[in-house]
Each structure stands twice: as structure tokens, then as C-alpha cells.
Coordinates of C-alpha atoms and ligand atoms in Angstrom, one line a residue:
X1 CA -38.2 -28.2 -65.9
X2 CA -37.8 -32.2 -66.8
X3 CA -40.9 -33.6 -67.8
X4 CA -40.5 -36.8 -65.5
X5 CA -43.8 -38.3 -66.8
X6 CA -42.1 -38.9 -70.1
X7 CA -41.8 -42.2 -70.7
X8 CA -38.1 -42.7 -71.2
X9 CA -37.7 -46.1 -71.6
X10 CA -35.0 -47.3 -69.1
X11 CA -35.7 -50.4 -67.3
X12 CA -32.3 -51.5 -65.1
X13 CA -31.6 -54.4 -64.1
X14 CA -28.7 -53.6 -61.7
X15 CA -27.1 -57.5 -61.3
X16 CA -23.2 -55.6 -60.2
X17 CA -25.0 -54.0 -57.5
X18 CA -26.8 -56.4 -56.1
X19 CA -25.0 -59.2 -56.2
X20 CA -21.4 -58.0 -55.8
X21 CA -21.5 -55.5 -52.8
X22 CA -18.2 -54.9 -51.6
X23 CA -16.5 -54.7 -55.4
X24 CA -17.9 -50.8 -55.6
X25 CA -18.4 -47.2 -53.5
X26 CA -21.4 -46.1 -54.1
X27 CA -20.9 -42.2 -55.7
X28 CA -23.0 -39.9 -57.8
X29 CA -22.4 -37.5 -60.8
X30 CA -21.6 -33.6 -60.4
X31 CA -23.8 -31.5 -61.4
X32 CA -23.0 -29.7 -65.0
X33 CA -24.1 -25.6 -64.6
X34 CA -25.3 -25.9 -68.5
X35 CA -25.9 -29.6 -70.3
X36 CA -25.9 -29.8 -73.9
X37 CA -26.4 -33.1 -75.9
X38 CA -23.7 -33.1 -78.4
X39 CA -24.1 -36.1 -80.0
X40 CA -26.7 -38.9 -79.4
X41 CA -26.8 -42.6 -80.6
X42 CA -30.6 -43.4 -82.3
X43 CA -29.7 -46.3 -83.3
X44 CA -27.7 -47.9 -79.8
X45 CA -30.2 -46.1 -77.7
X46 CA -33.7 -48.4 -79.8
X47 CA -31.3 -51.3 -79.0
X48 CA -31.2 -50.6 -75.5
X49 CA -34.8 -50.3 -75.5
X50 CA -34.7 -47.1 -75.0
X51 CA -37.0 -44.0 -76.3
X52 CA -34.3 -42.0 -78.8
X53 CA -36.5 -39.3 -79.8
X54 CA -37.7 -38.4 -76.2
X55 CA -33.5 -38.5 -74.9
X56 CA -32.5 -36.7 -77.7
X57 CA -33.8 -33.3 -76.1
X58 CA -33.0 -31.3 -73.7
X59 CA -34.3 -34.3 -71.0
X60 CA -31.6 -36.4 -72.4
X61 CA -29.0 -33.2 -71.7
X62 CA -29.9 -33.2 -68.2
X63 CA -30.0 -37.3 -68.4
X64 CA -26.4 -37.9 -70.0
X65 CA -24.4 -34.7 -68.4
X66 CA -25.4 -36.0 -64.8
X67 CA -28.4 -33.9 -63.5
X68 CA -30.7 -35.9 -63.5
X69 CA -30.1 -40.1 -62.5
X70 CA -32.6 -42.0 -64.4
X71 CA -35.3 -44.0 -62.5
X72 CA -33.9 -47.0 -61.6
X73 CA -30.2 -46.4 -62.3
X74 CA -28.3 -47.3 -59.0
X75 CA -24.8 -45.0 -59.9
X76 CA -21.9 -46.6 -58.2
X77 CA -18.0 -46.4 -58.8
X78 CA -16.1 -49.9 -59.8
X79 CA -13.4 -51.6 -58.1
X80 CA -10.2 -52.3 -59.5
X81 CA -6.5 -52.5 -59.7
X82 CA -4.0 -52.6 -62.4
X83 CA -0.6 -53.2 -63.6
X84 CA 0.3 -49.6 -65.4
X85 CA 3.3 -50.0 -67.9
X86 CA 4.3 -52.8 -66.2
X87 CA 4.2 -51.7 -62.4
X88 CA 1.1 -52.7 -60.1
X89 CA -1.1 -50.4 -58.5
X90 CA -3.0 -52.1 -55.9
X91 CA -5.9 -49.4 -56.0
X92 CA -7.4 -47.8 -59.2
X93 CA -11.2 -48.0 -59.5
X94 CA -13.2 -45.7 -61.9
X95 CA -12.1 -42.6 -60.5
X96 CA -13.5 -40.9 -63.3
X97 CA -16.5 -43.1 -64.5
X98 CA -19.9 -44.1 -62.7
X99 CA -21.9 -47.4 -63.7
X100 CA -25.4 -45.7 -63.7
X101 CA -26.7 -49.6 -64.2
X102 CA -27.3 -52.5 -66.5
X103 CA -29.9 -52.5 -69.2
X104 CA -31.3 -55.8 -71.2
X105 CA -31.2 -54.8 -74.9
X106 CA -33.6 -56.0 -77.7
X107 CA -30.9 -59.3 -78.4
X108 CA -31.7 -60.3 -74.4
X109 CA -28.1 -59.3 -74.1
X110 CA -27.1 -57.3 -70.5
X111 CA -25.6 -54.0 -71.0
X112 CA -23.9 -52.1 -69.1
X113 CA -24.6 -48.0 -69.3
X114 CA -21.6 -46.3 -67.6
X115 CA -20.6 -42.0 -67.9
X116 CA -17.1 -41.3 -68.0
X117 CA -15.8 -37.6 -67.1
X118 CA -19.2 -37.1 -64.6
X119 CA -17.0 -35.9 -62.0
X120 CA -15.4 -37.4 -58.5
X121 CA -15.5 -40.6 -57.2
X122 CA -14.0 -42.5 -54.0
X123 CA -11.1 -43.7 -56.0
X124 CA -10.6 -40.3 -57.8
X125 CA -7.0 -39.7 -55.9
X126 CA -5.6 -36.7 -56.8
X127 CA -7.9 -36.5 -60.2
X128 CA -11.0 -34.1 -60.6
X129 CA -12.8 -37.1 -62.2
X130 CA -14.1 -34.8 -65.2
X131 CA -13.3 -35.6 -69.1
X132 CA -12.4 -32.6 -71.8
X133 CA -15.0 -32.7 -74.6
X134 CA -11.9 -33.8 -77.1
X135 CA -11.0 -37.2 -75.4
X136 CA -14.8 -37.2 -75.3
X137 CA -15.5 -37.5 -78.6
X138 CA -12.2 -39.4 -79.6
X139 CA -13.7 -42.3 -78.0
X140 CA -17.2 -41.2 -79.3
X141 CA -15.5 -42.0 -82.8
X142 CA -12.9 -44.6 -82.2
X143 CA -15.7 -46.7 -80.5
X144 CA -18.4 -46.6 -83.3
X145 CA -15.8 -47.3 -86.0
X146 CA -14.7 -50.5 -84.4
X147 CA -18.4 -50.9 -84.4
X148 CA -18.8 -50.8 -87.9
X149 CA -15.5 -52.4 -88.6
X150 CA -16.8 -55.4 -86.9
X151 CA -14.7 -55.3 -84.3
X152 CA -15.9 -56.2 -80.4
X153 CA -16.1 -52.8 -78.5
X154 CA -17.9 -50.8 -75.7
X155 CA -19.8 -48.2 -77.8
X156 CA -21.1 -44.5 -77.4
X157 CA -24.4 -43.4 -76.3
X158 CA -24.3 -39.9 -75.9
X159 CA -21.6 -37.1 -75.6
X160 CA -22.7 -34.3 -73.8
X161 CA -21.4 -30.5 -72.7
X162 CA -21.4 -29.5 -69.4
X163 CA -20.7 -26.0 -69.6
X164 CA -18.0 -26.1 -67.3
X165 CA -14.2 -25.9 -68.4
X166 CA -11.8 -28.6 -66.8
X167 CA -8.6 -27.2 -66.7
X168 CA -5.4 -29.9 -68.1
X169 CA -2.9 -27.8 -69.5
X170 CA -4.8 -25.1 -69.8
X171 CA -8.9 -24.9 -69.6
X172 CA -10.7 -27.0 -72.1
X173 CA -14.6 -27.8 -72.3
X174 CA -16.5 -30.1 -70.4
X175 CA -18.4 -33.3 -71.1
X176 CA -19.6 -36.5 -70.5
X177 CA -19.5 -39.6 -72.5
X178 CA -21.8 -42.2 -72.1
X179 CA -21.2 -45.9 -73.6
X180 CA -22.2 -49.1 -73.2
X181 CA -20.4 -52.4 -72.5
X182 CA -20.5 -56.1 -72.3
X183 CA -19.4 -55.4 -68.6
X184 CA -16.5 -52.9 -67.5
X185 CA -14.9 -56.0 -65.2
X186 CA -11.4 -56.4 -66.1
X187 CA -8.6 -58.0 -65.3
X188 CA -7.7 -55.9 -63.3
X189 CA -11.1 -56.1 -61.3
X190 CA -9.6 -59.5 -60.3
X191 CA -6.8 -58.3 -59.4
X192 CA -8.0 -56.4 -56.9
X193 CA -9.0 -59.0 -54.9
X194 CA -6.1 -61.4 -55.6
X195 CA -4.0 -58.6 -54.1
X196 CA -6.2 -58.7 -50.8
X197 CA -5.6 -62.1 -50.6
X198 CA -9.2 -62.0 -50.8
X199 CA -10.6 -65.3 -52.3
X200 CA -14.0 -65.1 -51.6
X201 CA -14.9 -62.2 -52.7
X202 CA -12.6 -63.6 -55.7
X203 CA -14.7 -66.5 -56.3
X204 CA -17.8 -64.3 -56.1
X205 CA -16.6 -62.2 -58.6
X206 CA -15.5 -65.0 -60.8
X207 CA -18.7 -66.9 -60.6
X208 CA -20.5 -63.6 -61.6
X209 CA -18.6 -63.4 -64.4
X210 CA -18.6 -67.0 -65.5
X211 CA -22.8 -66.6 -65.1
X212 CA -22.8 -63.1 -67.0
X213 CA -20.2 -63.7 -70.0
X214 CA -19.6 -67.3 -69.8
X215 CA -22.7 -69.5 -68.5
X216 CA -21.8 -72.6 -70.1
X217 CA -18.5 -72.9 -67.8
X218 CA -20.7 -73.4 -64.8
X219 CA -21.0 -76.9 -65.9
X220 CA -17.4 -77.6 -66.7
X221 CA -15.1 -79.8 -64.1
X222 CA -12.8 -76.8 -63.8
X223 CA -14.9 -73.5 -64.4
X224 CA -12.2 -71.0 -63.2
X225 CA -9.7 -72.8 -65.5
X226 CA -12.2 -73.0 -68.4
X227 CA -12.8 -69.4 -67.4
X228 CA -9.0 -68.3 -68.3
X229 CA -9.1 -70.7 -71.6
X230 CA -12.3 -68.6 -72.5
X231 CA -11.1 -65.3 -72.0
X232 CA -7.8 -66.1 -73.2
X233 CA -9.9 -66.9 -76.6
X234 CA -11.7 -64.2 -77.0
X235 CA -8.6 -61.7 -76.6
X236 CA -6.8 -63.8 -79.0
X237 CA -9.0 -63.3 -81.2
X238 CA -9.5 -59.4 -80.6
X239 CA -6.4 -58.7 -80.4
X240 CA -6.2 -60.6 -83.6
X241 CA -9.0 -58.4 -85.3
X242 CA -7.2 -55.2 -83.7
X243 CA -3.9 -55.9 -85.9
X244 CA -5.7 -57.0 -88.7
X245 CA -7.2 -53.8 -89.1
X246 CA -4.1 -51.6 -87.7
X247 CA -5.6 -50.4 -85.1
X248 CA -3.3 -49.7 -81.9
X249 CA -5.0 -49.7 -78.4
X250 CA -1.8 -47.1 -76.9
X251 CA -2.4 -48.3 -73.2
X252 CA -3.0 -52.0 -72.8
X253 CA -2.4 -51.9 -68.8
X254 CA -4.0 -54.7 -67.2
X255 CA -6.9 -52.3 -66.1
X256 CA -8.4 -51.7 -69.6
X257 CA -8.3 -55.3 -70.8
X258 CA -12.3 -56.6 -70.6
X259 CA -12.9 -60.2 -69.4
X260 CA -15.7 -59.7 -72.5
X261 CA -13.1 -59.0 -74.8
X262 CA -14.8 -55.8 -75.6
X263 CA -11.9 -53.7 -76.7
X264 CA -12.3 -51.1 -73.8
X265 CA -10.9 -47.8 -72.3
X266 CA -10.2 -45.7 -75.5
X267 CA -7.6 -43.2 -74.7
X268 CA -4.7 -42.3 -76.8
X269 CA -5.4 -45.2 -79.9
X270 CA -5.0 -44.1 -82.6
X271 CA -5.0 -46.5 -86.7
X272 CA -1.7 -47.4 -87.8
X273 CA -1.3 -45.1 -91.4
X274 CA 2.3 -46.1 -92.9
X275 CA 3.1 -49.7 -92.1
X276 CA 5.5 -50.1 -89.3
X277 CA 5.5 -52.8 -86.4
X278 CA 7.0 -50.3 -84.2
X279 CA 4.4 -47.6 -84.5
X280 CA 3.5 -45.7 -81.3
X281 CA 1.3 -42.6 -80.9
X282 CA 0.9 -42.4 -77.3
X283 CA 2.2 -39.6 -76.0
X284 CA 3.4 -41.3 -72.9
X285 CA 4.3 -44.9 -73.8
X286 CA 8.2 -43.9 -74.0
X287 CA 9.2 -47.2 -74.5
X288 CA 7.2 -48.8 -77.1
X289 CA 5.4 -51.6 -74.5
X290 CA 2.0 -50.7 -76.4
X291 CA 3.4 -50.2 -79.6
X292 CA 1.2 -51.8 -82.9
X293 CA 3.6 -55.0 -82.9
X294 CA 3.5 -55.3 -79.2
X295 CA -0.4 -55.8 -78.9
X296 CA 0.4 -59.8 -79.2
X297 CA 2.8 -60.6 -76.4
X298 CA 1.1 -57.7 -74.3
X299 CA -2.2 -59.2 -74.2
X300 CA -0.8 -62.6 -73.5
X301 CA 1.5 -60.8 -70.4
X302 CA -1.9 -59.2 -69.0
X303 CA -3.6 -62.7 -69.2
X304 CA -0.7 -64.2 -67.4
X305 CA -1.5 -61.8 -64.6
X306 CA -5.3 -62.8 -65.2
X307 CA -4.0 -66.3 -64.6
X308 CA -2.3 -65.8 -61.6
X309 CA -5.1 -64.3 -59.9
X310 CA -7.4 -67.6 -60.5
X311 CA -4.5 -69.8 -59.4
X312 CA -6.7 -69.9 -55.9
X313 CA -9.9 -70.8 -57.8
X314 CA -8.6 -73.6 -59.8
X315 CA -7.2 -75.5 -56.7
X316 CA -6.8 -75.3 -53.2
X317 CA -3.3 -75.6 -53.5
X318 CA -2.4 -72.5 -55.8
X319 CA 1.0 -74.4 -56.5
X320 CA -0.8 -77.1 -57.9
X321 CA -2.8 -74.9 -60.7
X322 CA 0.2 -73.3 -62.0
X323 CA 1.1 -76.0 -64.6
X324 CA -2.7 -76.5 -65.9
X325 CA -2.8 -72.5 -66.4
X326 CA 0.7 -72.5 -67.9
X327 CA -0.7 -75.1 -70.5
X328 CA -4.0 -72.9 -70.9
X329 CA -2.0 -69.5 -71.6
X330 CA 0.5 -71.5 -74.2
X331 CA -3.0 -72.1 -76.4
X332 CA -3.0 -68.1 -76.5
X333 CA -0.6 -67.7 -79.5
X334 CA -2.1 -70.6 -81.2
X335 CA -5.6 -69.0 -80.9
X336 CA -4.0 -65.7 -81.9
X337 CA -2.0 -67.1 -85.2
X338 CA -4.8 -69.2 -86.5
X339 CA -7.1 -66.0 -85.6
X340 CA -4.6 -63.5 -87.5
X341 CA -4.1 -65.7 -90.4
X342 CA -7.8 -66.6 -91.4
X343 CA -8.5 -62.5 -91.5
X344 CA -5.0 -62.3 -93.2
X345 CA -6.0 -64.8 -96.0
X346 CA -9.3 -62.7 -96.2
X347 CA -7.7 -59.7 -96.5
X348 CA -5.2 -61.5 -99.6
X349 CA -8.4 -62.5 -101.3
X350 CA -7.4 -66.2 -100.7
X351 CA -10.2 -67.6 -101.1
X352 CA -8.2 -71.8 -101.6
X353 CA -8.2 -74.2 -98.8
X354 CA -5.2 -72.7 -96.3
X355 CA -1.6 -73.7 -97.5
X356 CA 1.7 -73.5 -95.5
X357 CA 3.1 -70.8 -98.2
X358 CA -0.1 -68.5 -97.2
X359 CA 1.8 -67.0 -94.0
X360 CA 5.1 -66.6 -95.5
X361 CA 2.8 -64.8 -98.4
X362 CA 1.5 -62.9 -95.9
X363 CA 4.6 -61.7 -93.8
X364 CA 6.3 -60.8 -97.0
X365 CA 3.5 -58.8 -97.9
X366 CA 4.0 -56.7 -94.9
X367 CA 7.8 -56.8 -95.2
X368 CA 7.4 -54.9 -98.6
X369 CA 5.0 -52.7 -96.6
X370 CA 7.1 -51.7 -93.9
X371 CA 10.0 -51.6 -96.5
X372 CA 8.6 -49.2 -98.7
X373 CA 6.6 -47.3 -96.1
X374 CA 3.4 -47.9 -97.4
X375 CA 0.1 -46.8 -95.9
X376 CA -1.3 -50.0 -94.4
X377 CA -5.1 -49.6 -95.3
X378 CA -4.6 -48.0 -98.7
X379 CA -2.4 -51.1 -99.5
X380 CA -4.9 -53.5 -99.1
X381 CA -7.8 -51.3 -101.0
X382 CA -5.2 -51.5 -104.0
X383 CA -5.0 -55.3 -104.2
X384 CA -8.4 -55.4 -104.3
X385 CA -8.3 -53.2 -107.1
X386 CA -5.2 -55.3 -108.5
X387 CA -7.4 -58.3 -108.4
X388 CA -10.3 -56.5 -110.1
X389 CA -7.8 -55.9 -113.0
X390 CA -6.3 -52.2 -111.9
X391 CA -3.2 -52.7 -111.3
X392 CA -2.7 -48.6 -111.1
X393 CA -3.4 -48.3 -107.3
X394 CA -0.9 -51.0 -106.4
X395 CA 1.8 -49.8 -108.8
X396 CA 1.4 -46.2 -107.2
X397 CA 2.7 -47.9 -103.7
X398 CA 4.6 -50.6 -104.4
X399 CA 8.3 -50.5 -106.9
X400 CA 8.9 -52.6 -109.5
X401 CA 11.0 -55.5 -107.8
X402 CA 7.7 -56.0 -105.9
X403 CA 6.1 -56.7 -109.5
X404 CA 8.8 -59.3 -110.2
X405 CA 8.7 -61.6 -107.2
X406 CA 5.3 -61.1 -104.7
X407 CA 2.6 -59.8 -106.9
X408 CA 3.3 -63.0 -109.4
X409 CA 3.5 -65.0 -106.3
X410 CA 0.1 -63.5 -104.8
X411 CA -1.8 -63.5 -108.2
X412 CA -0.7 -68.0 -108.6
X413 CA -3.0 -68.3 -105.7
X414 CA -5.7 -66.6 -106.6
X415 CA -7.9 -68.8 -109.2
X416 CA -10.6 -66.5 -109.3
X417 CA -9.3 -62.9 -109.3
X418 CA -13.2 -61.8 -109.4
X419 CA -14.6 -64.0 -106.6
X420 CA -11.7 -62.6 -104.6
X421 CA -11.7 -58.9 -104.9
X422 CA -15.6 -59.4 -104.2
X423 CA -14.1 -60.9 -100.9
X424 CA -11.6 -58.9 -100.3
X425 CA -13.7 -55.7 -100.1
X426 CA -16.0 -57.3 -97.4
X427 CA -12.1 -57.5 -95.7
X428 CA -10.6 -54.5 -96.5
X429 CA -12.0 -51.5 -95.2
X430 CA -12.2 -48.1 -97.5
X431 CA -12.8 -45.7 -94.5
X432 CA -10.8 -45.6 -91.6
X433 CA -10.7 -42.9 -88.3
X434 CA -7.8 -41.7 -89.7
X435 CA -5.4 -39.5 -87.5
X436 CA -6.0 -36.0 -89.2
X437 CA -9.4 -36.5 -89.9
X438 CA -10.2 -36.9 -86.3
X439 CA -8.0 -34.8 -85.2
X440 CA -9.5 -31.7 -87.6
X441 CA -12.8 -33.1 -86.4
X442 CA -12.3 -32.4 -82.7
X443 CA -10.2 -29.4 -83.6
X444 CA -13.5 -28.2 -84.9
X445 CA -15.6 -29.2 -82.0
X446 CA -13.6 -28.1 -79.4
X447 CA -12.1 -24.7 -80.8
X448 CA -15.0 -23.3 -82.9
X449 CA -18.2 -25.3 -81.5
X450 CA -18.4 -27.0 -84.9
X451 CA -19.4 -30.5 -85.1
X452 CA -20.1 -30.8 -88.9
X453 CA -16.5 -32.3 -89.4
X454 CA -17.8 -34.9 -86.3
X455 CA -21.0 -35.5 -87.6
X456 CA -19.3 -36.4 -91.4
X457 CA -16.5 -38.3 -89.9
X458 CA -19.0 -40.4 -88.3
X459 CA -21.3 -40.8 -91.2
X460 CA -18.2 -41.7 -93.5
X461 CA -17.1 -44.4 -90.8
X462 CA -20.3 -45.8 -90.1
X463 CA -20.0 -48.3 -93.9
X464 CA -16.0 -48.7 -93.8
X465 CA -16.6 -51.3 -96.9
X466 CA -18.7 -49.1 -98.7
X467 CA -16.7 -46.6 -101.1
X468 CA -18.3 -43.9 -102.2
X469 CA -18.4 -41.2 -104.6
X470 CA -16.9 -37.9 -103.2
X471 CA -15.6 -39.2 -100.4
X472 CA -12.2 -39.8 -101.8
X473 CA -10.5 -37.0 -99.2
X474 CA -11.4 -39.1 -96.3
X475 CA -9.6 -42.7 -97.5
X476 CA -6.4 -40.2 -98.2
X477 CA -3.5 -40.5 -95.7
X478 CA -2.5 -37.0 -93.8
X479 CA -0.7 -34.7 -96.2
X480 CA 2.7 -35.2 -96.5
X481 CA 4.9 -32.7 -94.2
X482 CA 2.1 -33.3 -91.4
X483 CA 3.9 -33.2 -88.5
X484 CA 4.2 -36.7 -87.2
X485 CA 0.8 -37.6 -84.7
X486 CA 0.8 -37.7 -81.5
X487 CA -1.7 -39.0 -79.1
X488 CA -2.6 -38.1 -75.6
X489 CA -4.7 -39.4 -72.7
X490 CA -6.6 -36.4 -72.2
X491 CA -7.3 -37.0 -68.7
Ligands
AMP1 P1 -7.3 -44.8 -67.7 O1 -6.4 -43.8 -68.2 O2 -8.7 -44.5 -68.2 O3 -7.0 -46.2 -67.9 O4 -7.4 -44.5 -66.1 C1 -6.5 -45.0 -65.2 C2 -6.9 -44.7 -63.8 O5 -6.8 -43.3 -63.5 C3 -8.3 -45.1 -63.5 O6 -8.4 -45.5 -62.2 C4 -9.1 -43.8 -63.7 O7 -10.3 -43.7 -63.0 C5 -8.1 -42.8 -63.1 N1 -8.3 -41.4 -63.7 C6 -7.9 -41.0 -65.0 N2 -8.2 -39.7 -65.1 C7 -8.8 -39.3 -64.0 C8 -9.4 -38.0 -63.6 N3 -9.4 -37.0 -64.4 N4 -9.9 -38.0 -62.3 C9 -9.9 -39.1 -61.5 N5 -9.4 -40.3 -61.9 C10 -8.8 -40.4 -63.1
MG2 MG1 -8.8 -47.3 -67.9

């Protein structure tokens, strides 16, 4: 029996609700025949405000598997639409996911607390609108290492069992995840409504967004054109921070791109290990389009379809705002390359005012990388051990003409090899979710109910800067004969 006396702490504030009616379907979760908290985030859940120790319990089972809607949620399924690989689907909406409501945290900043896999919504199609524990905790992980990495990202609350199987390819455990975002609106939220021809529900949206992520753009001559320089910002620099530290999104369809620029949607990512632009995981991205090197000229295509739904916003005569939005969306690769190459001289240990060599520095770095089919985070931990005076690390991955012409190059710009590697391991990250690792750790989970591999992973990958001793196994790339990885969607 749930104690509802307990004082659990939520206090919504449900702003999408109120104030957007028409942008959602109402819908509630299924019930789950046998809840079980699997994991639970103490230290997200006191930012929310909320009362960890009493969620953490059987209560918080019932809470985050969908039995039990929290006083003062308002559960209710999101509208929106999406290009997919390219090709525009009018109607998507979370099919799979409820917004239970918004929460304040302890910054003043509104969160949104949303459960993915709770079961069918009005826009579930043909889908069941459930989640296999796996994909469940895959996001679980991914979403707290971006965390710790620094990284903008929707984060996990809770994972929890529902007792029930979902069947994919064959019958697989249930669960729920719950995380928190920024906001789930996309780009792909607008979209939506641009393909209704639907401006003012458009503009309502847009002003929403502008008061919720953006406030200061209320005041601007243009606010729905300083609202696409903003956003095209802020994913410039994500996506910036995303290559920087190798990770690779696997399906950047104009639907998971956040107007925050929370990196959003986690589904088959996965971290780059050997160096190589080209690097896919996905099991169904056939062509590359989200491949590593892609994640660039991707995001700048999806805010170009961002763009084109504002075009009504920024002028009465859409014709007339094409050429202000065109100049806004050139600024994107500027934002991005400045972005890139500030982490990038970070990550060298250059610590001297920028110089026009640095990118060239850079880029042949990476050539050498992708030449010699180096692993992309170990490469980087062993400069920083080359500019601390151990050369070993480096010598083990790179050949000797590397040692004749880049290394002498790198070390010139370096005038204080100490004060760099110091840097450089605030840059470099030790501990990555690397792709065996998390793949033994929902192996575990999934096939033998053992979450010790889960738990560590997540301990490890909660200080990515901070080596320590005995945890040399997890900064090692999969053995070698692995079998080359794979990622799926899980849905
Ligand atoms: P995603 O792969 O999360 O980007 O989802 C793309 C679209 O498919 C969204 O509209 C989802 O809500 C929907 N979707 C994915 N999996 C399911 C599922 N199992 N049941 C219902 N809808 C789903
Ligand atoms: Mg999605």
C-alpha cells in the first residue's frame, strides 16, 4: 500500500500544459504488474527538490514505473514532427514517452520530468509505446556521462522494471526510464505546426520558448530571428563539445535535436574508439548521414529546417525573411569552428594566445590518428602524459615518422610542458562509456539480473578526469578480435 502521506517532495509547475493546449493529447502510463526501482539518481532527484530517500523505495517503484502519477503531475503526450533520414513525417509525437510535468530545481531552473517506455500514447501508430530495460539503461549511462563530461544533456532520474516482457525480436524486460530536460521541444515541435500552416499556434509556441530558454530575445527588434541565431549557437557549440569528445549521436533526425541544446533522445550513440571520421554504429543509418564526421553539416541541415519554419514569424512576407535567416544560418560554421578549435587547443595543451598554425596542428593530429588507427581518447591521455615527460604512452600509438615531424612541431608550442599537461587533463577525459563496457554492463543487467557491472560503470564515469588506481581495465579499448560494435534503437 503507498504511503500517500509521505512527503515526496514534487511541487509541478506544469507551464507546457497550461499555456500550450493544442501542442499535446493528454495520455497516461500503463500499469507495470511488478515495479522495481533499478537505479535511482540521489543526487538529480535533491536538485529537483525532491525527497531521494523516501523515492528510493518501493513508493518510488510504483512512482517511476507508472502506477502511481505523482500529485500534481499533469501526464500528457507531446506534439511533434520530424524529418527521419532525410524524409519528413508530418506526425510523430512522443509515442513512447509522457511529460508527467515541470519541476523548478534548487538553481530556479525549470525542468522537465518526462518517462520514456510507460506504455501507449495517441501518437503511438503501430508501436506498443513500451522500452526494453537495455535501451533503458543505455541512455541511463550515456546521459550521466555527458553529464560528467560536461557536456549539455537531458539526464536520468530513475530506471525502473516493470515486470512485464516487451517482445522486439524476441521478449526482453520491461522498464521505464525517467529523465529530466531543459524542455523536450524540438525542432521538430515547430515543425509540426509549420506543416499545418499553422502560424499561430507557431508563434505561441515560439514565444513560449523564447520566454522559457531565451527571455532576453523578447526584447530584441526581431525575436524569432534572434531566436534561430540563439539556437543556432548553442548547437554549434554542442555539437562542437559532442566531436570534441568523440561522441556520436547515431540518429540526428530533426525530431531529437532540442531548441535547449540539451543533447536529447539517446538511442543507438555510441563514443567513437579508433579515430575515423566515417565511424557509424547505428545499426540502421546505412548510409552514413549520422556518421561522427557528419554531426557538423547535419546539425546545420536540421537548423535550416528550424529556419524555414520561423520564416512566417520573422516577417509577414516569408519571402522577405529568407535572406536575413540565410545570413543567420551562415554564422553556424563560424560558431561551430571557433567552438571546435578553443576545446581542440585545450585538448593540445595550448595554453599561447591562438595562432593560425594551431588548426593545421590540430587536423594533422587527427590525420596521424585516423592514419594509424589510433584510439581517439587514449590518444589524447598520452599527450598529456608526453607533456608530463612520458613519452611511453604516445610512442606505444603513434610510429616513428610521427616523432620526426608533429610531436617536434606540437612540443615548439608548448612553453610550459607542466602548466599544460595540468590543462590538458581537465580536457582530456580518462574514462569514457566505452562500447564493451556498456555493452557487458547491460549484458549483465538484462541476461542475469546483475547490475554490479551498471552500478561500476557508472561510478567510474561519474569523474571522467579523475584517473584512478585499479581502474586501468575500464580506460582500455575492447579487446582486439571483438567483433566490430554495433548499435541499435531498441525500440
Ligand atoms: P525515436 O527513435 O525516439 O527518435 O522515436 C521516433 C518516433 O517513433 C517517436 O515519435 C517515438 O515516439 C516513436 N516510437 C519509437 N518507439 C516506439 C514504440 N515502441 N512505441 C510507440 N512509438 C514509438
Ligand atoms: Mg526521438
Amino acid at each position: 500500500m503507498l504511503d500517500l502521506s509521505r512527503e515526496l517532495g514534487f511541487r509541478f509547475d506544469n507551464s507546457y500544459a497550461r499555456d500550450l493546449p493544442g501542442c499535446y493529447a493528454p495520455a497516461a502510463a500503463a500499469p507495470a504488474p511488478a515495479p522495481r526501482l533499478i537505479a535511482f539518481n540521489h543526487a538529480l532527484a535533491r536538485e529537483l527538490g525532491l525527497n531521494a530517500a523516501a523515492l528510493d523505495s518501493p513508493v518510488g517503484a510504483e512512482i517511476f514505473s507508472g502506477n502511481y502519477a505523482p500529485p500534481g503531475s499533469m501526464p500528457l503526450a507531446q506534439a511533434y514532427a520530424g524529418h527521419q533520414f532525410g524524409h519528413f513525417v508530418p506526425q510523430l509525437g512522443d509515442g513512447r514517452a509522457l511529460l508527467l510535468g515541470e519541476v523548478i530545481d534548487l538553481h530556479g531552473q525549470r525542468r522537465d520530468i518526462q518517462f520514456k517506455g510507460s506504455g501507449r500514447t495517441p501518437f503511438s501508430r503501430g508501436g506498443d509505446g513500451k522500452a526494453a530495460l537495455g535501451p533503458v539503461l543505455r541512455e541511463y549511462i550515456l546521459g550521466e556521462a555527458m553529464h560528467a563530461l560536461g557536456i549539455p544533456t537531458t539526464r536520468a532520474l530513475a530506471a525502473a522494471a516493470t515486470g512485464e516482457s516487451v517482445y522486439r525480436e524476441s521478449p526482453l524486460p520491461g522498464a521505464v526510464l525517467t529523465r529530466v530536460a531543459a524542455s523536450h521541444i524540438r525542432v521538430g515541435t515547430f515543425q509540426f505546426f509549420a506543416a499545418r500552416g499553422d502560424t499561430a499556434k507557431l508563434k505561441q509556441l515560439a514565444d513560449y520558448t523564447i520566454a522559457r530558454h531565451y527571455p532576453a530575445l523578447a526584447a530584441e527588434a526581431n525575436p524569432y530571428l534572434a531566436l534561430l541565431a540563439a539556437v543556432s549557437r548553442r548547437q554549434a557549440e554542442l555539437i562542437a563539445r559532442w566531436m570534441l569528445t568523440g561522441f556520436i549521436h547515431g540518429v540526428m533526425n530533426t525530431d531529437n535535436m532540442a531548441i535547449s541544446g540539451e543533447t536529447i533522445d539517446y538511442g543507438p550513440c555510441a563514443f567513437l574508439d579508433t579515430y575515423h571520421p566515417a565511424t557509424v554504429f547505428s545499426s540502421i543509418d546505412h548510409h552514413g548521414r549520422y556518421a561522427y564526421g557528419q554531426q557538423p553539416p547535419i546539425a546545420r541541415w536540421n537548423l535550416t529546417r528550424f529556419a524555414e519554419t520561423l520564416l512566417p514569424l520573422i516577417d509577414a512576407d516569408p519571402q522577405a525573411a529568407i535572406a536575413p535567416a540565410t545570413a543567420v544560418l551562415e554564422e553556424f560554421s563560424t560558431h561551430y569552428e571557433a567552438a571546435w578549435l578553443t576545446g581542440m587547443r585545450a585538448k593540445l595543451g595550448l595554453l599561447a594566445p591562438p595562432e593560425p598554425a594551431d588548426l593545421a596542428l590540430a587536423n594533422s593530429f587527427l590525420s596521424l590518428l585516423e592514419t594509424h588507427k589510433v584510439d581517439y581518447t587514449r590518444a589524447f591521455g598520452a599527450l598529456s602524459a608526453a607533456a608530463r615527460g612520458d613519452d611511453a604512452p604516445l610512442h606505444a600509438l603513434l610510429p616513428a615518422p610521427a616523432w620526426q615531424t608533429w610531436v617536434p612541431a606540437w612540443r615548439a608550442r608548448l612553453a610550459d610542458p607542466a602548466a599544460s599537461a595540468r590543462a590538458m587533463d581537465s580536457a582530456n577525459p580518462v574514462y569514457i562509456p566505452r562500447n564493451h563496457l556498456v555493452e557487458a554492463a547491460l549484458a549483465a543487467a538484462v541476461e542475469r539480473d546483475d547490475l554490479a557491472p551498471f552500478t561500476a560503470l557508472l561510478d567510474v564515469l561519474a569523474l571522467p578526469f579523475t584517473p584512478r588506481p585499479g581502474l586501468e581495465t575500464y580506460t582500455e579499448p575492447a579487446p582486439p578480435g571483438s567483433a566490430p560494435y554495433r548499435t541499435f534503437c531498441g525500440t
